[in-house]
JSON list of C-alpha atoms in Angstrom, two decimals:
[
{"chain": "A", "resi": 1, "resn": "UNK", "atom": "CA", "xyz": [122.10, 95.64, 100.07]},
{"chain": "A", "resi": 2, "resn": "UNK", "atom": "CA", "xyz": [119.25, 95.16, 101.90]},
{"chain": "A", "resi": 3, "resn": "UNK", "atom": "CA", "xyz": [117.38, 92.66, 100.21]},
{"chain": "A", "resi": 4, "resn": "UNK", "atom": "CA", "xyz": [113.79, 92.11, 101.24]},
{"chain": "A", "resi": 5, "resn": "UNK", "atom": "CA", "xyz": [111.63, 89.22, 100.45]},
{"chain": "A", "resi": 6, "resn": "UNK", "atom": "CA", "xyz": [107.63, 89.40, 101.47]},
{"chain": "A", "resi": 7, "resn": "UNK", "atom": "CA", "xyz": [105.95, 86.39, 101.26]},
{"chain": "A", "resi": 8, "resn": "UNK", "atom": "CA", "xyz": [102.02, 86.30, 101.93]},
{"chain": "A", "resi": 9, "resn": "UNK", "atom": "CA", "xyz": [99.66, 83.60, 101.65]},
{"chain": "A", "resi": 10, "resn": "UNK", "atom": "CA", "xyz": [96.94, 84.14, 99.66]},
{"chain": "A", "resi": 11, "resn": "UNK", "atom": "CA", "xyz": [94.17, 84.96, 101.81]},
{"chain": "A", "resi": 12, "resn": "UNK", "atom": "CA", "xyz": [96.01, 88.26, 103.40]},
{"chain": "A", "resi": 13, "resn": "UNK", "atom": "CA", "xyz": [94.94, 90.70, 101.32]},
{"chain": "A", "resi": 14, "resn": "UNK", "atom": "CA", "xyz": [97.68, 93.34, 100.00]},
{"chain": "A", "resi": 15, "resn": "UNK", "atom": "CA", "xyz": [95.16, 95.67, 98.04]},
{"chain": "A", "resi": 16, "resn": "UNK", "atom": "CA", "xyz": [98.67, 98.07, 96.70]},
{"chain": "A", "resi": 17, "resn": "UNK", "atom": "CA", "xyz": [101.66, 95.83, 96.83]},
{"chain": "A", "resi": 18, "resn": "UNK", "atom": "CA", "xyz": [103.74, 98.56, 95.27]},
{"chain": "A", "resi": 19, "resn": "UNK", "atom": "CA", "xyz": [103.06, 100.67, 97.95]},
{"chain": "A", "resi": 20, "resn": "UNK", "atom": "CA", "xyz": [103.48, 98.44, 100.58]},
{"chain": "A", "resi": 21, "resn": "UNK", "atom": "CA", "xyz": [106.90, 98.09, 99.10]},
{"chain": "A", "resi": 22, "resn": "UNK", "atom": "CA", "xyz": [108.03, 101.47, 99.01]},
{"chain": "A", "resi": 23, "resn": "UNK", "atom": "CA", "xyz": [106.52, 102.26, 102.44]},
{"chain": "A", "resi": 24, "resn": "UNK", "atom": "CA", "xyz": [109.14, 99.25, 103.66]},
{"chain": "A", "resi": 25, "resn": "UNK", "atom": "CA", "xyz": [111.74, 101.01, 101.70]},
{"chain": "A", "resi": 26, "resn": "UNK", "atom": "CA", "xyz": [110.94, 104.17, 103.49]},
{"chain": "A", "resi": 27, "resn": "UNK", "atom": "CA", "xyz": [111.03, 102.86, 106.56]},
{"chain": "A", "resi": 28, "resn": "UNK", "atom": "CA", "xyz": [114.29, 101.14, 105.85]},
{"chain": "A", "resi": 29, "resn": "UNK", "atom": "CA", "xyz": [115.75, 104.28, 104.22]},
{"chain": "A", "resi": 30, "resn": "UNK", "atom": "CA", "xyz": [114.53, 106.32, 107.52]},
{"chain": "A", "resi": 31, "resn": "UNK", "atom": "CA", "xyz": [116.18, 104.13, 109.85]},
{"chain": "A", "resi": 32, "resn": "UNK", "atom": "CA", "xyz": [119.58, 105.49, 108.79]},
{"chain": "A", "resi": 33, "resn": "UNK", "atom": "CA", "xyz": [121.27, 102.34, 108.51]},
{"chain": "A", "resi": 34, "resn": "UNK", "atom": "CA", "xyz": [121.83, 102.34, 104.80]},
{"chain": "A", "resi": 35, "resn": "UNK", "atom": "CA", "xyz": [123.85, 104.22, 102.16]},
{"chain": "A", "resi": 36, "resn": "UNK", "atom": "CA", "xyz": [121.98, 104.91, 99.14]},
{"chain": "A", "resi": 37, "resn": "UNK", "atom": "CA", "xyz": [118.16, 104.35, 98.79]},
{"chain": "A", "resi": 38, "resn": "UNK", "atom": "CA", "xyz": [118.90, 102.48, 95.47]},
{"chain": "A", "resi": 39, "resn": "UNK", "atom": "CA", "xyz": [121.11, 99.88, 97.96]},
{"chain": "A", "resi": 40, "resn": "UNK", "atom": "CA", "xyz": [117.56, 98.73, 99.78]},
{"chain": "A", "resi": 41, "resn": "UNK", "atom": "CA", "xyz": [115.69, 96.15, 97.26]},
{"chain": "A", "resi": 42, "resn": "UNK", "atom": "CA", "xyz": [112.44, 94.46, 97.93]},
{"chain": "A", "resi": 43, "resn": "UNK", "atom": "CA", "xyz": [109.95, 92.27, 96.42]},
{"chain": "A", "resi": 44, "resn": "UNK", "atom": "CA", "xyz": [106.37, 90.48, 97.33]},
{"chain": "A", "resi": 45, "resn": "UNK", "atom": "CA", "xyz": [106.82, 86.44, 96.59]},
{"chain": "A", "resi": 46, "resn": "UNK", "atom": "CA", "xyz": [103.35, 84.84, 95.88]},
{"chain": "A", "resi": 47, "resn": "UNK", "atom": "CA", "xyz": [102.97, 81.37, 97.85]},
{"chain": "A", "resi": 48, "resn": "UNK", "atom": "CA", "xyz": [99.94, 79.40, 96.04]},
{"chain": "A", "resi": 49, "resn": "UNK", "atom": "CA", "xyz": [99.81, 76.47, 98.39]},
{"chain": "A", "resi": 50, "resn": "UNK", "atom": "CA", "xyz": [99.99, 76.68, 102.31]},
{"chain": "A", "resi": 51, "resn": "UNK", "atom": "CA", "xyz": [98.98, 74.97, 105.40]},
{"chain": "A", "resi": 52, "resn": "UNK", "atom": "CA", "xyz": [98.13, 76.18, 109.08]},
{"chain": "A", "resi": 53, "resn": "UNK", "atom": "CA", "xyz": [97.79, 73.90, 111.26]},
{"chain": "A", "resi": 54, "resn": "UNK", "atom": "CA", "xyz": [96.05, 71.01, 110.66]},
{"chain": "A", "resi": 55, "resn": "UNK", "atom": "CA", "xyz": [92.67, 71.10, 110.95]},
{"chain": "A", "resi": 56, "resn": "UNK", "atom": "CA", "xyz": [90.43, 72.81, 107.68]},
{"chain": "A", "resi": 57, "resn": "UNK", "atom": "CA", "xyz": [89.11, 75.35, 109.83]},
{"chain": "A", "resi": 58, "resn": "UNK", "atom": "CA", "xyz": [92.49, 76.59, 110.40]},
{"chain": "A", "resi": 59, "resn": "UNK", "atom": "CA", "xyz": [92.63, 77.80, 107.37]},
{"chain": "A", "resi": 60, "resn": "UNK", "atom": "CA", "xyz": [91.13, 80.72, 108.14]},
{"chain": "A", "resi": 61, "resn": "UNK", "atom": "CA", "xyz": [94.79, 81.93, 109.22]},
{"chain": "A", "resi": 62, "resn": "UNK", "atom": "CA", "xyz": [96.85, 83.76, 106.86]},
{"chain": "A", "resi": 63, "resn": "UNK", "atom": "CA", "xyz": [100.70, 85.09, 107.76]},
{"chain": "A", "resi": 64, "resn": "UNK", "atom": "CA", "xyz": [103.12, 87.45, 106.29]},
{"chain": "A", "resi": 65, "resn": "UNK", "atom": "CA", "xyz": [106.73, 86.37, 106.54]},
{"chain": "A", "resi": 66, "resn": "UNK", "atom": "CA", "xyz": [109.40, 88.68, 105.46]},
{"chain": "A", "resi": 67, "resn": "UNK", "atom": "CA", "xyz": [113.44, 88.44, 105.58]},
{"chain": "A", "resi": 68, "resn": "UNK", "atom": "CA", "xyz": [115.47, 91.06, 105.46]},
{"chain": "A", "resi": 69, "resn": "UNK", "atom": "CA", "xyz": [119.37, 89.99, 104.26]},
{"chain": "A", "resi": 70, "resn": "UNK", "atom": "CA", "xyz": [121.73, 91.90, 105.09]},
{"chain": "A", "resi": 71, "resn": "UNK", "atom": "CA", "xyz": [125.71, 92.17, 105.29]},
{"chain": "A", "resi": 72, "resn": "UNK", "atom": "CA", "xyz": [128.31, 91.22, 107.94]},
{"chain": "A", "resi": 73, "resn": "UNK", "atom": "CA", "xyz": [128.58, 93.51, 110.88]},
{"chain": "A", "resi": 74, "resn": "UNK", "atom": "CA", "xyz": [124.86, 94.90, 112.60]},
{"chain": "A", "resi": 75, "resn": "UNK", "atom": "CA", "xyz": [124.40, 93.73, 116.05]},
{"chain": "A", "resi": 76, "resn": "UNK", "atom": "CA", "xyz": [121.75, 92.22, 117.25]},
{"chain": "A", "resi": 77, "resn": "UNK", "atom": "CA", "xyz": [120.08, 95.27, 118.63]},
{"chain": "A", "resi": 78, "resn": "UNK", "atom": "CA", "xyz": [120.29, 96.79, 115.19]},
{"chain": "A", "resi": 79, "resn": "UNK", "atom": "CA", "xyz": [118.73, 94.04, 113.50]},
{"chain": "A", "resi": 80, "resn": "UNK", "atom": "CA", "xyz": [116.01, 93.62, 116.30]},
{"chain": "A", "resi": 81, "resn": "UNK", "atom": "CA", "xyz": [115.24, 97.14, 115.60]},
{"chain": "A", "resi": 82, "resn": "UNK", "atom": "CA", "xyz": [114.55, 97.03, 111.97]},
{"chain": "A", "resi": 83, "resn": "UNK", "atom": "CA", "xyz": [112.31, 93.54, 112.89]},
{"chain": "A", "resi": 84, "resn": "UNK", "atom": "CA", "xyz": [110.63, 95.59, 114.68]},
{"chain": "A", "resi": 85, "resn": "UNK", "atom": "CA", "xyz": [110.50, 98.26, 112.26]},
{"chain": "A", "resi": 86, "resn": "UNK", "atom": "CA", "xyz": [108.80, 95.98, 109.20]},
{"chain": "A", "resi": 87, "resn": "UNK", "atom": "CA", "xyz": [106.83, 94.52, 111.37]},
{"chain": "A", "resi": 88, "resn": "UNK", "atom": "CA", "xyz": [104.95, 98.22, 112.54]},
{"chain": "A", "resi": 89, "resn": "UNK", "atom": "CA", "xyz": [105.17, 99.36, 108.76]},
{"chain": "A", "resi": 90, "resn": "UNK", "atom": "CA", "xyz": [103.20, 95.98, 107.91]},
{"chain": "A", "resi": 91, "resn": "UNK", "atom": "CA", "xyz": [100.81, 96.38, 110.50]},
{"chain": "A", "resi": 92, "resn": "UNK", "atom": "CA", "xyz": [100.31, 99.96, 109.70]},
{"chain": "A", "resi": 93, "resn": "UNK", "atom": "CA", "xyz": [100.19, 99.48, 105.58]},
{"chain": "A", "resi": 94, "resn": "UNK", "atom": "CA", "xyz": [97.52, 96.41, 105.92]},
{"chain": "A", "resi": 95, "resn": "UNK", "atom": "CA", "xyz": [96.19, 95.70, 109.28]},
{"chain": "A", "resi": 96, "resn": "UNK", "atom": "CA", "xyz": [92.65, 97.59, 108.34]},
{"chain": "A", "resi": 97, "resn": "UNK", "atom": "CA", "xyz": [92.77, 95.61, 105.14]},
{"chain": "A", "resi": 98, "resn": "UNK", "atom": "CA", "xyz": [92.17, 92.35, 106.58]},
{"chain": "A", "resi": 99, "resn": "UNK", "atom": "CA", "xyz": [89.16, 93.47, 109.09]},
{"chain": "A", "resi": 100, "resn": "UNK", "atom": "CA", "xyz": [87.80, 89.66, 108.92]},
{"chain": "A", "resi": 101, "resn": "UNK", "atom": "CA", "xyz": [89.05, 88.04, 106.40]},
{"chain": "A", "resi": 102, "resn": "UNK", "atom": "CA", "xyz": [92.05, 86.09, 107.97]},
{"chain": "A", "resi": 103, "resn": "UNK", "atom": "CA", "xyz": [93.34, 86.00, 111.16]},
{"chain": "A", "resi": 104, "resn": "UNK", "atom": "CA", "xyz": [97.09, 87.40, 110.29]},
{"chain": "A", "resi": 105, "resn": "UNK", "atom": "CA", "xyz": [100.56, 87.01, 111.58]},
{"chain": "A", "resi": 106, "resn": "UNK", "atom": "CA", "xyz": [103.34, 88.69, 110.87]},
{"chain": "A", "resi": 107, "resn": "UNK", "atom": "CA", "xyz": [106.82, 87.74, 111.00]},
{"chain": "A", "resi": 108, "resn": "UNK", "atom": "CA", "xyz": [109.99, 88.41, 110.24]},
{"chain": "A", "resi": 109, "resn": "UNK", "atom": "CA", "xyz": [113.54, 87.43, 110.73]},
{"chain": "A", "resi": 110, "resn": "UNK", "atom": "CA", "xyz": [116.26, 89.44, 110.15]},
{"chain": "A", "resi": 111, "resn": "UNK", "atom": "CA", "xyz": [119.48, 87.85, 108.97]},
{"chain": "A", "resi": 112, "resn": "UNK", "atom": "CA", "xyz": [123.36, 88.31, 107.72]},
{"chain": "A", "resi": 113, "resn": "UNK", "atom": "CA", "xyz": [123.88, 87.16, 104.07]},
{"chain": "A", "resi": 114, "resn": "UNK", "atom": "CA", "xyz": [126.63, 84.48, 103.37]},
{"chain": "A", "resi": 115, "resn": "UNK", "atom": "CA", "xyz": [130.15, 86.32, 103.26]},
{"chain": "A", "resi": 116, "resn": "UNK", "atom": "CA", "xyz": [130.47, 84.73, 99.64]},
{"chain": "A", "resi": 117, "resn": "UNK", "atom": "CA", "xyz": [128.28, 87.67, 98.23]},
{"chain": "A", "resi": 118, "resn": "UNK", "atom": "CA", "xyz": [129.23, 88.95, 95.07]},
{"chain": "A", "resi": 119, "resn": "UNK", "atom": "CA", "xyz": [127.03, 91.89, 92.62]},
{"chain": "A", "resi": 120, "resn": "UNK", "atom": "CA", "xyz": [128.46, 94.04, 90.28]},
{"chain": "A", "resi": 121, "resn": "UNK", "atom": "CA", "xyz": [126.41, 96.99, 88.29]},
{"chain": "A", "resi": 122, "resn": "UNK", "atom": "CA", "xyz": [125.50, 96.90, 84.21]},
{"chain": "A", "resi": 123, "resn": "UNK", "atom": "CA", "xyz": [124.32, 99.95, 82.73]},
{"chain": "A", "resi": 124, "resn": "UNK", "atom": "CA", "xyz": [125.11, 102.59, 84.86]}
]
């Protein structure tokens, strides 16, 4: 645990997603929150069809929304502070990227996972 989900609409561009990824498990890592590197998991989620707004020129707005699960027990200071955290590293990995293309937002909500969590290790 963490698990990190990215979802982007398609006209935010992400030029290296894999290194977008590990810079967010950096950053994560970094923080000192977390056991093991191998505990912090991420992944980019395409979404093909989206709506802003409601007008067509609003389409020219593009967002980033990422959640971060995690287990039982941070406060709410600690889980503002890694918000805050992914959204910097975002900013900082793809912010130049976009220089036109899409106005972008960035979000991201931080949240416990269910206490009926269960995972269990093959192969190692």
């Amino acid at each position: 645990m963490p698990h990190l989900t990215i979802q982007a609409t398609p006209n935010v561009s992400i030029p290296h997603e894999e290194s977008l990824l590990k810079s967010l498990n950096k950053a994560l890592w970094d923080s000192g929150y977390f056991d093991k590197p191998t505990d912090i998991k991420t992944r980019i989620l395409p979404i093909e069809t989206f709506l802003v707004g409601v007008e067509d020129d609003e389409q020219a707005n593009g967002f980033i929304y990422a959640n971060l699960k995690l287990m039982s027990g941070r406060d709410i200071e600690t889980r503002n502070q890694l918000a805050e955290l992914l959204v910097a590293t975002i900013e900082e990995k793809i912010g130049d990227e976009q220089s036109g293309r899409a106005a972008l937002q960035i979000c991201v909500e931080v949240e416990e996972i269910s206490a009926v969590y269960h995972k269990k290790m093959l192969g190692s």
